[in-house]
Structures are given as C-alpha cells and as structure tokens.
PDB file of C-alpha atoms in Angstrom:
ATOM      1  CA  UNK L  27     148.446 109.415  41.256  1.00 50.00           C
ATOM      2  CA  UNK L  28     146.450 112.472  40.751  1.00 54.00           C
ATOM      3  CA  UNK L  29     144.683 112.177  43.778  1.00 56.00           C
ATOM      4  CA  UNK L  30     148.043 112.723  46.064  1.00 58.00           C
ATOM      5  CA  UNK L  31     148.383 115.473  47.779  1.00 64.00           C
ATOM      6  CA  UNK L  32     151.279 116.616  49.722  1.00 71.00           C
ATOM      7  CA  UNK L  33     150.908 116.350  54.039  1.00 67.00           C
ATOM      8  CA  UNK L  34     147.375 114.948  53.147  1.00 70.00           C
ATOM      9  CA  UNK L  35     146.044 111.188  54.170  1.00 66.00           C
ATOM     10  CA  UNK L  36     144.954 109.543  50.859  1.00 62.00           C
ATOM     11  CA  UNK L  37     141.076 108.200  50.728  1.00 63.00           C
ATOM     12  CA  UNK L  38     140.691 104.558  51.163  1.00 56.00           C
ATOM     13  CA  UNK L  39     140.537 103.749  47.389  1.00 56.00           C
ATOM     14  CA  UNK L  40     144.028 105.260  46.641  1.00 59.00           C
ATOM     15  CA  UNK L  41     145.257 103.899  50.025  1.00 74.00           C
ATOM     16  CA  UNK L  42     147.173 100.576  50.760  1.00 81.00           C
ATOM     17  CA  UNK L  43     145.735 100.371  53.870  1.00 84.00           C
ATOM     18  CA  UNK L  44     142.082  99.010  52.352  1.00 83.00           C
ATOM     19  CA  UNK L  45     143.724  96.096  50.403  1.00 86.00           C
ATOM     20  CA  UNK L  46     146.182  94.334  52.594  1.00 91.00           C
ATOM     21  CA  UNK L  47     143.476  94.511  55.617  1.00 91.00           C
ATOM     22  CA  UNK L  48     141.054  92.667  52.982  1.00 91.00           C
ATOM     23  CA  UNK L  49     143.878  90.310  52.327  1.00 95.00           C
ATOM     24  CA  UNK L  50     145.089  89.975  55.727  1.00 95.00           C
ATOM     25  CA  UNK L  51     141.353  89.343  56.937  1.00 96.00           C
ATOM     26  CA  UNK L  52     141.269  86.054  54.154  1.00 97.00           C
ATOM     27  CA  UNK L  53     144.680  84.854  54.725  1.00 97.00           C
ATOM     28  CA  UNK L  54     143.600  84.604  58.286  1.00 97.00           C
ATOM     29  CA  UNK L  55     140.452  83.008  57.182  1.00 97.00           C
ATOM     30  CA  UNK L  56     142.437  80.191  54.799  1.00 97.00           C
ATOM     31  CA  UNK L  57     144.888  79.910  57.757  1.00 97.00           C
ATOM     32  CA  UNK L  58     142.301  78.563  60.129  1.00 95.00           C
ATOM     33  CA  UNK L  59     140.244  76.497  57.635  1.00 95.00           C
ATOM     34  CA  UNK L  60     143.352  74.726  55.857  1.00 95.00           C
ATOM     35  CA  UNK L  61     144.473  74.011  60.043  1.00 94.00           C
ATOM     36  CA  UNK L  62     141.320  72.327  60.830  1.00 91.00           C
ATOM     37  CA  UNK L  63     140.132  70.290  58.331  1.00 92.00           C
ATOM     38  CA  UNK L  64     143.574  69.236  56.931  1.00 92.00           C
ATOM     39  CA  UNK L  65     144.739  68.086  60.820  1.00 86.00           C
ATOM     40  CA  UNK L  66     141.911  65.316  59.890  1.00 84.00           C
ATOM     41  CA  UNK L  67     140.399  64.819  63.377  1.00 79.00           C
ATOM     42  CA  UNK L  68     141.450  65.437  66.481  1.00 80.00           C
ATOM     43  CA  UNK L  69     143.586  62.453  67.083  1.00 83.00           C
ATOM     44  CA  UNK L  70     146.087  63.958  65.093  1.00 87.00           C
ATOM     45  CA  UNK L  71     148.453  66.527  65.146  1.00 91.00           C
ATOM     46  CA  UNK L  72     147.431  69.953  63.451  1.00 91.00           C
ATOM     47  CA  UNK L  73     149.243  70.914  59.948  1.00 92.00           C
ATOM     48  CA  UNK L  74     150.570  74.196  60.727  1.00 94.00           C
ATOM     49  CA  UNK L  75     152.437  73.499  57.054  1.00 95.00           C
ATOM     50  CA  UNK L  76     149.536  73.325  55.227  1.00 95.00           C
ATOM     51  CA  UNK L  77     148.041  76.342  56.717  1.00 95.00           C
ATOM     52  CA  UNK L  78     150.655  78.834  56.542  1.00 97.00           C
ATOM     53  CA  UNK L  79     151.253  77.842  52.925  1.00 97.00           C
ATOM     54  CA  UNK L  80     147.814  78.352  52.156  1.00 97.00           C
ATOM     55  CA  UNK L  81     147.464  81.476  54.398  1.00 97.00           C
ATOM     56  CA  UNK L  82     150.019  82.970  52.428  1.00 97.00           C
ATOM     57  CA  UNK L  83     148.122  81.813  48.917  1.00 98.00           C
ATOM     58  CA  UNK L  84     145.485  83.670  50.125  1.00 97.00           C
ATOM     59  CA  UNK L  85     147.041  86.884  50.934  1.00 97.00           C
ATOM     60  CA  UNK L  86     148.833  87.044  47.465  1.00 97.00           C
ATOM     61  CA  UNK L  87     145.952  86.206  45.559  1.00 97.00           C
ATOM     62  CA  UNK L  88     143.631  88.505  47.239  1.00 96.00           C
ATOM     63  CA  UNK L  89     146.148  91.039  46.999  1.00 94.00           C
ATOM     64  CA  UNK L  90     146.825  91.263  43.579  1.00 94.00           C
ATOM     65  CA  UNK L  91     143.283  90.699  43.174  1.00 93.00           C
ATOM     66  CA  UNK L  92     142.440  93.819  44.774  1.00 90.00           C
ATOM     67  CA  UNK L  93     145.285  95.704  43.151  1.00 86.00           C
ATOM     68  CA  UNK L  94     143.803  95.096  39.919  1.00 88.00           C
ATOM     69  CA  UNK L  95     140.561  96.159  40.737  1.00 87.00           C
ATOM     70  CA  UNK L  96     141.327  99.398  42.742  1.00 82.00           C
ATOM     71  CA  UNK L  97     143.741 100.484  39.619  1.00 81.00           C
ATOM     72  CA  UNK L  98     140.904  99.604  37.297  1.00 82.00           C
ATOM     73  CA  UNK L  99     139.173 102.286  39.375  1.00 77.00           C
ATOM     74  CA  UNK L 100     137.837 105.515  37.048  1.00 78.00           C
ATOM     75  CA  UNK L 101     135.350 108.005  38.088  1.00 81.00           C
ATOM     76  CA  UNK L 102     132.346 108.703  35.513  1.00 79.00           C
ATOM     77  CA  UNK L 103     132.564 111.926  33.205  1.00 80.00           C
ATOM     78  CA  UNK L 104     130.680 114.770  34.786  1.00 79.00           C
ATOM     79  CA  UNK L 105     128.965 115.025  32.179  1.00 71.00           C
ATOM     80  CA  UNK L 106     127.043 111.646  32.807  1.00 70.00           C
ATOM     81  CA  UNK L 107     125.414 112.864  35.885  1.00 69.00           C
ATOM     82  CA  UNK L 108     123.267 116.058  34.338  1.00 71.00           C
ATOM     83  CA  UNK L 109     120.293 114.655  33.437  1.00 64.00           C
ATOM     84  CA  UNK L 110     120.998 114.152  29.346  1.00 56.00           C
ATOM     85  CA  UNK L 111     120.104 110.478  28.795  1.00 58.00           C
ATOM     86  CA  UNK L 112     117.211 108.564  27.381  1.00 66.00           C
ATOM     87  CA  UNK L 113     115.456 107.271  29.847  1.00 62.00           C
ATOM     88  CA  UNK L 114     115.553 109.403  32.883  1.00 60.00           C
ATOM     89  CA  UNK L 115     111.563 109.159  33.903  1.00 62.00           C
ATOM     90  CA  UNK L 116     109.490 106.358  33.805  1.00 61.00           C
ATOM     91  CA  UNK L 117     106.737 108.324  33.990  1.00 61.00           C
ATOM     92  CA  UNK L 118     104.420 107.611  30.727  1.00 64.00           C
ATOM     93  CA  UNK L 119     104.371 109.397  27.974  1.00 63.00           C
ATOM     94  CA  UNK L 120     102.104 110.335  25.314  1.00 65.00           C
ATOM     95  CA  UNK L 121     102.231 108.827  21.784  1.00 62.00           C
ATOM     96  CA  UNK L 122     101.442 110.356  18.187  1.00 61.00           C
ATOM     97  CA  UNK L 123      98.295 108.100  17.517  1.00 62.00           C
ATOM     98  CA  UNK L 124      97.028 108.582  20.730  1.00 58.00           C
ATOM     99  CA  UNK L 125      96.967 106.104  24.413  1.00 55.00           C
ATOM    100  CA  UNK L 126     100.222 106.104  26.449  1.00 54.00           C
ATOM    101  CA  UNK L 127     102.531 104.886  23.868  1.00 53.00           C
ATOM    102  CA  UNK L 128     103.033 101.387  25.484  1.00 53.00           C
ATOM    103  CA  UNK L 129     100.534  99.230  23.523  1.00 53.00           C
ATOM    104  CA  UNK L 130      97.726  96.978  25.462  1.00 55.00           C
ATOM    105  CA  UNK L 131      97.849  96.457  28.998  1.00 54.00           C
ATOM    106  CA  UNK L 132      99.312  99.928  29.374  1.00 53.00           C
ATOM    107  CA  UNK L 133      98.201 102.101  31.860  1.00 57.00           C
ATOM    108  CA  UNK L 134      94.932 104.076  30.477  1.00 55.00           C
ATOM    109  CA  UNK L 135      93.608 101.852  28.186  1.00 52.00           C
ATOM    110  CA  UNK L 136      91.582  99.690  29.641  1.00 57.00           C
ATOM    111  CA  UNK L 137      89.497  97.113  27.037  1.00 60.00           C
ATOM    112  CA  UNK L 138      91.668  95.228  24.602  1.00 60.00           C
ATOM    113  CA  UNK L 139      92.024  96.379  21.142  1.00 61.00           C
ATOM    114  CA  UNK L 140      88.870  95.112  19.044  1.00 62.00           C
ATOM    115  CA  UNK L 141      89.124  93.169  15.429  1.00 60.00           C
ATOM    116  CA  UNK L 142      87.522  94.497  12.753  1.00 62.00           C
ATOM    117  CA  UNK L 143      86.755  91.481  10.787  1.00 62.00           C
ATOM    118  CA  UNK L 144      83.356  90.396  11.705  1.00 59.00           C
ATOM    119  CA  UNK L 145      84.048  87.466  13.223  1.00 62.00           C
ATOM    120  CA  UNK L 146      83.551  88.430  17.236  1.00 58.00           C
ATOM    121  CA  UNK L 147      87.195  87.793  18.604  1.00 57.00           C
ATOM    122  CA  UNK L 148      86.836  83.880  17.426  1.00 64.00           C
ATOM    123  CA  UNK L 149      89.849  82.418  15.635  1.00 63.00           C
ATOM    124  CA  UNK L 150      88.966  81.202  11.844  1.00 64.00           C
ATOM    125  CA  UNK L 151      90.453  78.055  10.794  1.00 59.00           C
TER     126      UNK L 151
END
C-alpha cells in the first residue's frame, strides 16, 4: 500500500491488472483442454459443462495463487546491494602458507604435492 500514489497508475506488481490476465490466459487454456478431450471424440457432443466448471477452477486457483505470491512480494534492504558480502570476486586469492589458497589442482600450482616418506608415491600395504 505504500507504493500508491494519488492520480498515478500503479506498476504491474501492485496492479490487478497482471494477475487476472495470468488467470484469465489459464482459465482459457483449461476451458479448451477440458472441451476437447472430455467431448471424447468427435462423434459426440462437446461438454461445455465440464469446461466452464473447470475454466472457472482455473481462474480461482491461479488467482489466489498469484495473490499470494505478489503480496509475498518484498524488496531487498539497500543495504544488500553495496558490495559488503563474502564472496563478491572469484578472483583468487592469496593464502598465509603460500599458493592460491585453494589446495591442488588450483590455479598456479602445477605438480601435485610430493610425500615425504621415501617410498616414491607407491601405496604401502
């Protein structure tokens, strides 16, 4: 409600305009489906009962569907948008004990990290 201003048009997301044309759009869409494939063929007579009834399922649900979701609407805090979080550049950065931070197969390092126990990189049993 915040958003209204006197002698202005709302936006779209405040408007009821938006939602019943997206409910309208699948009601029409149910309407047409439910009246071919319930009719069962062409040899019979189309079920304009069936298809209003679930043109009009459609529009409800949709509606209150989209209700619910434009008044769970909230913009972000302004302050989420300066630049203050974690990980804001994936560029790579440099660690204490030296190498880019990221372990083995990182960019820079490029042999694998070497055992010290003699035995040549073959597992002992």
């Amino acid at each position: 409600m915040a958003d209204q201003h006197q002698g202005k048009p709302r936006k779209l997301r405040t408007s009821v305009k938006g939602p019943l044309m997206f409910s309208a759009f699948w009601a029409v869409v149910a309407f047409v489906a439910v009246l071919i494939f319930a009719s069962g063929g062409s040899a019979r007579a189309p079920r304009f009962d069936l298809a209003f009834t679930a043109a009009g399922i459609a529009f409800i649900v949709t509606l209150v569907i989209a209700a619910m979701l434009s008044m769970s609407y909230k913009e972000n805090a302004e302050h989420l948008g300066k630049g203050s979080g974690v990980n804001l550049s994936s560029a790579p950065k440099a660690s204490p004990h030296g190498g880019s931070g990221h372990g083995f197969g990182a960019p820079g390092s490029q042999t694998p990290p070497s055992s010290d126990d003699g035995t040549g990189g073959t597992p002992q049993r």
